[in-house]
Coordinates of C-alpha atoms in Angstrom, one line a residue:
X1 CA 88.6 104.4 67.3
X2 CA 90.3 102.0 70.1
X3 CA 93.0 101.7 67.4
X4 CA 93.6 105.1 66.8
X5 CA 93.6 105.7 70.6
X6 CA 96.4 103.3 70.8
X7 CA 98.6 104.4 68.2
X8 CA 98.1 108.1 69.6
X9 CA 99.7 106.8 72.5
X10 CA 102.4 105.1 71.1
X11 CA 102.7 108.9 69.0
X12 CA 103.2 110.6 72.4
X13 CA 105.4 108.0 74.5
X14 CA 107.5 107.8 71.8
X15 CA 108.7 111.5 72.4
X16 CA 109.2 111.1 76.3
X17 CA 112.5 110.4 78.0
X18 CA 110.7 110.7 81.4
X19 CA 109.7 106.7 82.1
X20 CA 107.4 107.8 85.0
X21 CA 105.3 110.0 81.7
X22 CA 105.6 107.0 79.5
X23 CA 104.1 105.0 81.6
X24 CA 101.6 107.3 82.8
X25 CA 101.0 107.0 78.8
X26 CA 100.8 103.8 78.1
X27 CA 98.4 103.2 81.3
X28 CA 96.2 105.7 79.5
X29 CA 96.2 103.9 76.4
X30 CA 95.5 100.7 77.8
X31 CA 93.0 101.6 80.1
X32 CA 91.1 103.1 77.8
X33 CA 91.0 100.4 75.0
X34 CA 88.7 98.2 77.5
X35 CA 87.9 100.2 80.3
X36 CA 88.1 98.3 83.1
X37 CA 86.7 98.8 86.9
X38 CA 89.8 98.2 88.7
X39 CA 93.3 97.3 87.2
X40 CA 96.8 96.6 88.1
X41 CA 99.9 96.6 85.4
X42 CA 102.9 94.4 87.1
X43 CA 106.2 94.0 84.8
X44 CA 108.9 91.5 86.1
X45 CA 112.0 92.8 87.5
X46 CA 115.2 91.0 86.3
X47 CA 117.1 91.3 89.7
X48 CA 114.7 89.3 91.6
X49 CA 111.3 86.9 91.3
X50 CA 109.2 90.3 92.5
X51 CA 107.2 92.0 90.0
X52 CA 106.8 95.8 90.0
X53 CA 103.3 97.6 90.3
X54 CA 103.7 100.1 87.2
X55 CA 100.3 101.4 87.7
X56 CA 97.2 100.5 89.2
X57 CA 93.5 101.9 90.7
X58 CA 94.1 104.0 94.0
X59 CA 91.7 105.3 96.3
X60 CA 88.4 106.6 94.4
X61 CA 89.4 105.3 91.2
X62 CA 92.1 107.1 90.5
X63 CA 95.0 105.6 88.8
X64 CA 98.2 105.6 90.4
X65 CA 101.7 105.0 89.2
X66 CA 105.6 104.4 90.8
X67 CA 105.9 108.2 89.7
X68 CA 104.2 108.5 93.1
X69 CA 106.8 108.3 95.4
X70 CA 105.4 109.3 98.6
X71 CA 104.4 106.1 99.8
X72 CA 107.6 104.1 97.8
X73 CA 107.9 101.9 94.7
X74 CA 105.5 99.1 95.0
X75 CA 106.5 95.4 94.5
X76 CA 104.4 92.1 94.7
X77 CA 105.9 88.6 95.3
X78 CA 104.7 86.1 93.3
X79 CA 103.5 84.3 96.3
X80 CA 101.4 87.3 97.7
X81 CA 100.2 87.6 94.2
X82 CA 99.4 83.9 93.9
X83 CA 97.6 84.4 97.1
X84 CA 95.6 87.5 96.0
X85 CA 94.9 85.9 92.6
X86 CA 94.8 82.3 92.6
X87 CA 94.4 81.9 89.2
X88 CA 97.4 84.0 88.3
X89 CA 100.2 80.9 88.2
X90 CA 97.4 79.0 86.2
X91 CA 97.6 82.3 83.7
X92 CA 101.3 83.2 83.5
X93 CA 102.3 79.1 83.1
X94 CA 99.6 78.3 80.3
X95 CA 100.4 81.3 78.7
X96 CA 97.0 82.5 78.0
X97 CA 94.5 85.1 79.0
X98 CA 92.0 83.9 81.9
X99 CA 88.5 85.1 82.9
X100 CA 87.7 84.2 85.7
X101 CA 83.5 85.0 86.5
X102 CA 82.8 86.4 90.1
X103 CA 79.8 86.6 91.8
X104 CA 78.8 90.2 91.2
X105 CA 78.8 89.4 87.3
X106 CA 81.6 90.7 86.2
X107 CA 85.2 89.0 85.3
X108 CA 88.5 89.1 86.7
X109 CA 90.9 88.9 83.6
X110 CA 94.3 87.5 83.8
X111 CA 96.4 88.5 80.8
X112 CA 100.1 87.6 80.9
X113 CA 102.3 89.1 78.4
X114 CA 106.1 87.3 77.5
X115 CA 109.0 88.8 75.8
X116 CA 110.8 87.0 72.8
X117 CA 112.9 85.0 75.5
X118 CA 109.6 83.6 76.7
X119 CA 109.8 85.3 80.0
X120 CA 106.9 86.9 81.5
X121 CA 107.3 91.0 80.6
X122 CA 103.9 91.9 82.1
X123 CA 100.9 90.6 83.6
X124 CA 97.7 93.0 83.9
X125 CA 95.1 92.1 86.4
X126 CA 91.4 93.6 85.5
X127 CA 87.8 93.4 86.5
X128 CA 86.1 94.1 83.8
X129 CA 82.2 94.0 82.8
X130 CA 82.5 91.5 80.4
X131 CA 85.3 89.2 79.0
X132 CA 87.8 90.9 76.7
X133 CA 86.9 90.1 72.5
X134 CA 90.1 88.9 70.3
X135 CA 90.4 92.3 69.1
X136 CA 91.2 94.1 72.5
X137 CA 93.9 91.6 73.7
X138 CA 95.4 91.8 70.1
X139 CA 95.5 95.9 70.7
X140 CA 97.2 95.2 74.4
X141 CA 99.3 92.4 73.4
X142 CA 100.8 94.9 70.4
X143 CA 100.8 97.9 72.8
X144 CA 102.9 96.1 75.5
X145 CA 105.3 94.9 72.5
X146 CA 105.6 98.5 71.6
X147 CA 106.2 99.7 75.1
X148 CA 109.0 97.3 76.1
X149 CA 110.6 97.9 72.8
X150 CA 110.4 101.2 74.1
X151 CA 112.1 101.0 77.3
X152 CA 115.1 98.9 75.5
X153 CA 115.2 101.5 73.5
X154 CA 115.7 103.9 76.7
X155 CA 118.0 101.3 78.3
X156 CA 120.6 101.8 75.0
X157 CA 121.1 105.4 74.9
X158 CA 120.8 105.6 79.2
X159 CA 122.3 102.3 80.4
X160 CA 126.2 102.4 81.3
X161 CA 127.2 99.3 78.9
X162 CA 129.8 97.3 81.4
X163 CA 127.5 97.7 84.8
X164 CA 123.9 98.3 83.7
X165 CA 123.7 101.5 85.7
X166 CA 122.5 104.6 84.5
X167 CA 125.3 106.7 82.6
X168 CA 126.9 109.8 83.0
X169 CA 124.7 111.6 80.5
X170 CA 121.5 110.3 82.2
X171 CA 122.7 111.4 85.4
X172 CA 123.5 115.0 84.1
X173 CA 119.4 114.7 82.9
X174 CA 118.1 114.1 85.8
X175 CA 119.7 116.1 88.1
X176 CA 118.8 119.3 86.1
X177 CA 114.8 117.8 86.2
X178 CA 115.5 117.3 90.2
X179 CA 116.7 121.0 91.2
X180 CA 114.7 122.6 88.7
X181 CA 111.5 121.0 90.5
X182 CA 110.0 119.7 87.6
X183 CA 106.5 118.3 88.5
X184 CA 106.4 114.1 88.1
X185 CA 103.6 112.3 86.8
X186 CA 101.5 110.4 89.5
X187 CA 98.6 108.8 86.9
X188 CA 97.3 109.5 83.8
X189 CA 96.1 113.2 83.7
X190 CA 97.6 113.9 87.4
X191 CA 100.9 115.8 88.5
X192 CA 102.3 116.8 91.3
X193 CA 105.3 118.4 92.5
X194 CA 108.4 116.9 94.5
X195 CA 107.4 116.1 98.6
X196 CA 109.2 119.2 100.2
X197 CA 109.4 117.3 103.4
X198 CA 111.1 114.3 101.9
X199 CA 114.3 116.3 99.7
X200 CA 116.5 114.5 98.0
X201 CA 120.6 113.5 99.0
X202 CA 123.2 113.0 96.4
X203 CA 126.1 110.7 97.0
X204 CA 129.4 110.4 95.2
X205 CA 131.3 106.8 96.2
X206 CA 134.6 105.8 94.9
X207 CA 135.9 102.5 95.5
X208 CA 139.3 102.7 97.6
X209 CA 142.8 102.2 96.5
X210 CA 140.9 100.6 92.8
X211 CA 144.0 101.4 90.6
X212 CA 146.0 98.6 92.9
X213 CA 143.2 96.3 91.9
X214 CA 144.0 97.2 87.9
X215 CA 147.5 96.9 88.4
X216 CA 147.6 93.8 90.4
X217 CA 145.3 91.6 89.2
X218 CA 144.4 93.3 85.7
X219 CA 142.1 95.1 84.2
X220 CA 139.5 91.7 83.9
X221 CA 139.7 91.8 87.9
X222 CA 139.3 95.4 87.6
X223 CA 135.8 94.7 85.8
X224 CA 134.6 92.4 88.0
X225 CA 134.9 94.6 91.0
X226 CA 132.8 97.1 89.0
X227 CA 130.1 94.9 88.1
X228 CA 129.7 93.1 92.1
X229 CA 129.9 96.9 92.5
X230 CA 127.0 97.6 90.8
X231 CA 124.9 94.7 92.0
X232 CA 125.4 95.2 95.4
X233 CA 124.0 98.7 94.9
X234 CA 120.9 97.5 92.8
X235 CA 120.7 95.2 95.9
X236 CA 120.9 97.2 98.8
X237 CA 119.5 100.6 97.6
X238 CA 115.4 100.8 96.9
X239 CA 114.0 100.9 93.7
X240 CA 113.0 104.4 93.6
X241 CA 116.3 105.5 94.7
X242 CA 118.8 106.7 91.6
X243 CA 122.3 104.6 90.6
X244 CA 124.7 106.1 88.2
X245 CA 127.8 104.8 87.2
X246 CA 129.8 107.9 86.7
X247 CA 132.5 107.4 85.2
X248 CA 135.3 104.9 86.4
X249 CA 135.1 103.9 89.6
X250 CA 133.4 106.6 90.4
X251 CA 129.4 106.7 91.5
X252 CA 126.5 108.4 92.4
X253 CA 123.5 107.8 94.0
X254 CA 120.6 109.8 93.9
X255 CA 118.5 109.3 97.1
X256 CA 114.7 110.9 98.7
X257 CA 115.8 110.6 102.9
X258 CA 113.4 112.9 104.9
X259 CA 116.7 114.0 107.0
X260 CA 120.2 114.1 106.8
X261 CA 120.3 110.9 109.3
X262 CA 118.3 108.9 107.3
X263 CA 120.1 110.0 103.9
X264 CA 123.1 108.9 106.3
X265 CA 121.9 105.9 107.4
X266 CA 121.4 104.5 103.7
X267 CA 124.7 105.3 102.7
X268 CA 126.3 103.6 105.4
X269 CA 124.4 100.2 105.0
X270 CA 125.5 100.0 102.1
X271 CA 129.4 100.9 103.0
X272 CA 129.3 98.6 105.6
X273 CA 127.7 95.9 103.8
X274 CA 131.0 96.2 101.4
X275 CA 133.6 95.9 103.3
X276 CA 132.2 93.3 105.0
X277 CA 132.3 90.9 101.7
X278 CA 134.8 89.2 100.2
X279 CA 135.7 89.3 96.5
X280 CA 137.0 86.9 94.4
X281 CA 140.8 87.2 94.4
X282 CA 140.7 90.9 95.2
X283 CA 139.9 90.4 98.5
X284 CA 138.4 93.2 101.0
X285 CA 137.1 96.0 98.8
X286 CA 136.3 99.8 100.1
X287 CA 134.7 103.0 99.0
X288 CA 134.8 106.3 100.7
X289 CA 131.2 108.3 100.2
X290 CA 130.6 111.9 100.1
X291 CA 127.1 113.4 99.9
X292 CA 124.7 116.7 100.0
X293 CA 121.9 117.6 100.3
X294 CA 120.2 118.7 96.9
X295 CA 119.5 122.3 97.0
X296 CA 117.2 124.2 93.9
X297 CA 119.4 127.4 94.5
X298 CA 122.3 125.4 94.5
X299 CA 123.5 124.7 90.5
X300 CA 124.0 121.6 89.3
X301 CA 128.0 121.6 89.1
X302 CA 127.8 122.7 92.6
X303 CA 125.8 120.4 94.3
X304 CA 128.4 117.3 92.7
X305 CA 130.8 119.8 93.7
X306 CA 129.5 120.1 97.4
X307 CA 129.5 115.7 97.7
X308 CA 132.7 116.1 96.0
X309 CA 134.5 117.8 98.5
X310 CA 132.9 115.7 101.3
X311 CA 134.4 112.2 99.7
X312 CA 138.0 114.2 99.2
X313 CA 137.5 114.7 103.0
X314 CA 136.9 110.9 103.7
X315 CA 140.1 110.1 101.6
X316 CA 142.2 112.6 103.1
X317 CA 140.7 110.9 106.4
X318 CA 141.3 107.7 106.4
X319 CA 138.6 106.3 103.1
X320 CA 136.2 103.8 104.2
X321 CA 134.0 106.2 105.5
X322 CA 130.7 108.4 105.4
X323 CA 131.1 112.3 105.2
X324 CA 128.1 115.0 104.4
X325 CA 129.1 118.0 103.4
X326 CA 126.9 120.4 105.4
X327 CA 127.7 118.7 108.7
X328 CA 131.5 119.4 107.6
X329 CA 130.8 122.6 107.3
X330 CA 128.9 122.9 110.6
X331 CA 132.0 121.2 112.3
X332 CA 134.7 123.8 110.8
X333 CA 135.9 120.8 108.9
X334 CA 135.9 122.2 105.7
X335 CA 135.6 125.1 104.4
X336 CA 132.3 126.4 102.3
X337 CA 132.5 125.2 98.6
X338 CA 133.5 127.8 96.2
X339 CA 131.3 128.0 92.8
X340 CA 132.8 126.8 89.8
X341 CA 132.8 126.8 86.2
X342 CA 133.6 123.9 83.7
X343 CA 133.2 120.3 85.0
X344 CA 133.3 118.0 87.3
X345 CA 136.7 117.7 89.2
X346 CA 135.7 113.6 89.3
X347 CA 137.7 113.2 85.6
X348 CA 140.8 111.6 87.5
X349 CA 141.4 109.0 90.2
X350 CA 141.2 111.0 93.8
X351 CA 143.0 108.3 95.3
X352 CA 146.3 109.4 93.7
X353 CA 146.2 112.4 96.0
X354 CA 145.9 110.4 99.1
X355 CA 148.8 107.3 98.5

């Protein structure tokens, strides 16, 4: 039956596109092949040493996942989890399930799982009645396998090849799922709709004068702009917030603010961390950022349209700078954005308009 449960679950994750449902999923799957008491899933993060809570028991049992965005993406440091588990290091550098007895009778199980590069993919931390038999870690073991196959699988057809942000199609996705409200998964069984009080700001940033960078230095240069780019926006930005490389040197971030000042705010760290760095050969790079507020009545092609006009605003202006759209519109600045069919107009480089 445990069997059957599992491959049930690999049945259903396997027709999801929505990670926060697969995992949702796969904690169901998992969770019910040994039913543990309490239980945390971490997966590694290849940016940094941290390790990401996937899912995990919440208050009165019930299991909670990084779908739940209300109190933010959880992340443990090794150290802190070292601290909370001592036994952990001993369990992730041996390579082997652990468990450990505690004094109520029942076991804390340490079961690290590693990908084919040897690197630790997952660790799940359980207290559990009794010790886990042979045939339930085989059943997680295969089931994590699965799920990060999985997820590769997702990162191919959603991953931008040359940055490792999410693509243009993805972005498309999700932006349809974000104004049409779609409820997000917070645990197995659970959903819940998106926090009014905390809506969501979309940002268009395009990197200033990057066609001089092309032609000066080459298109290799060019490249390596994009990808320090992209890491400095995987560094600076949370987890839970959206990156998309949308085409170019053009992109977007998708971000939940709980007012246009704090929306504000995290679009100009990250524009002032930028031009404050140096980049190999090229110097002083810039980007000027547009952004609006995402609005359900509002269709999709006029939201980007609405962020849009705010960055042609910061490049007629000057670049190198922060502009939202509705407090444009409150100034006079601009004038209201018309509704339009077709695409984006991001499909060329802005900056030819402003030499």
């Amino acid at each position: 039956m445990a069997l059957l449960h599992l491959l049930k679950g690999a049945e259903s994750i396997s027709s999801l596109r929505d990670r926060n449902a697969a995992a949702a999923m796969a904690t169901t799957a998992i969770v019910h092949l040994f039913q543990p008491l309490t239980f945390w899933w971490l997966r590694s993060e290849t940016a940094s040493d941290s390790l990401l809570m996937v899912s995990r028991t919440g208050p009165n049992g019930v299991w909670l996942s990084n779908a739940d965005k209300v109190g933010g993406t959880e992340r443990l440091a090794r150290d802190d989890l070292y601290q909370r588990h001592p036994r952990a290091r001993e369990a992730i550098e041996s390579h082997r399930t652990l468990h450990v007895p505690l004094a109520n009778g029942n076991y804390s199980v340490l079961l690290p799982f590693f990908n084919p590069a040897d690197k630790l993919d997952s660790l799940l931390v359980a207290e559990c009645r009794e010790p886990l038999n042979p045939e339930q870690q085989d059943g997680i073991f295969c089931f994590l396998h699965f799920y990060a196959n999985y997820l590769a699988l997702l990162d191919y057809g959603e991953l931008d090849t040359l940055t490792g942000l999410h693509n243009r199609k993805t972005f498309d996705e999700a932006l349809e799922r974000l104004l049409a409200c779609q409820p997000e998964f917070v645990g197995p069984g659970e959903k819940r709709s998106v926090d009014a009080s905390h809506p969501f700001w979309l940002a268009v940033l395009d990197l200033d004068y990057f066609k001089r960078i092309n032609d000066t230095w080459g298109h290799l240069f060019g490249d390596e702009t994009l990808l320090r780019f992209s890491r400095m926006l995987k560094e600076t930005f949370r987890h839970e917030d959206r990156l998309f490389r949308f085409g170019g040197e053009e992109f977007i971030v998708l971000v939940r603010a709980q007012d246009r000042d704090h929306a504000q705010q995290s679009f100009e760290r990250f524009r002032r961390r930028l031009a404050a760095t140096e980049f190999p050969q090229v110097g002083t790079v810039t980007c000027s950022v547009g952004f609006t507020q995402l609005d359900p009545a509002r269709p999709a092609i006029d939201t980007l349209g609405c962020a849009d006009q705010a960055l042609y605003f910061a490049k007629a202006n000057g670049r190198n700078q922060t502009c939202n759209y509705e407090a444009l519109i409150a100034e006079g600045r601009i004038e209201v954005h018309a509704p339009v069919e077709g695409g984006s107009g991001l499909g060329f480089d802005i900056d030819d308009y402003f030499a």
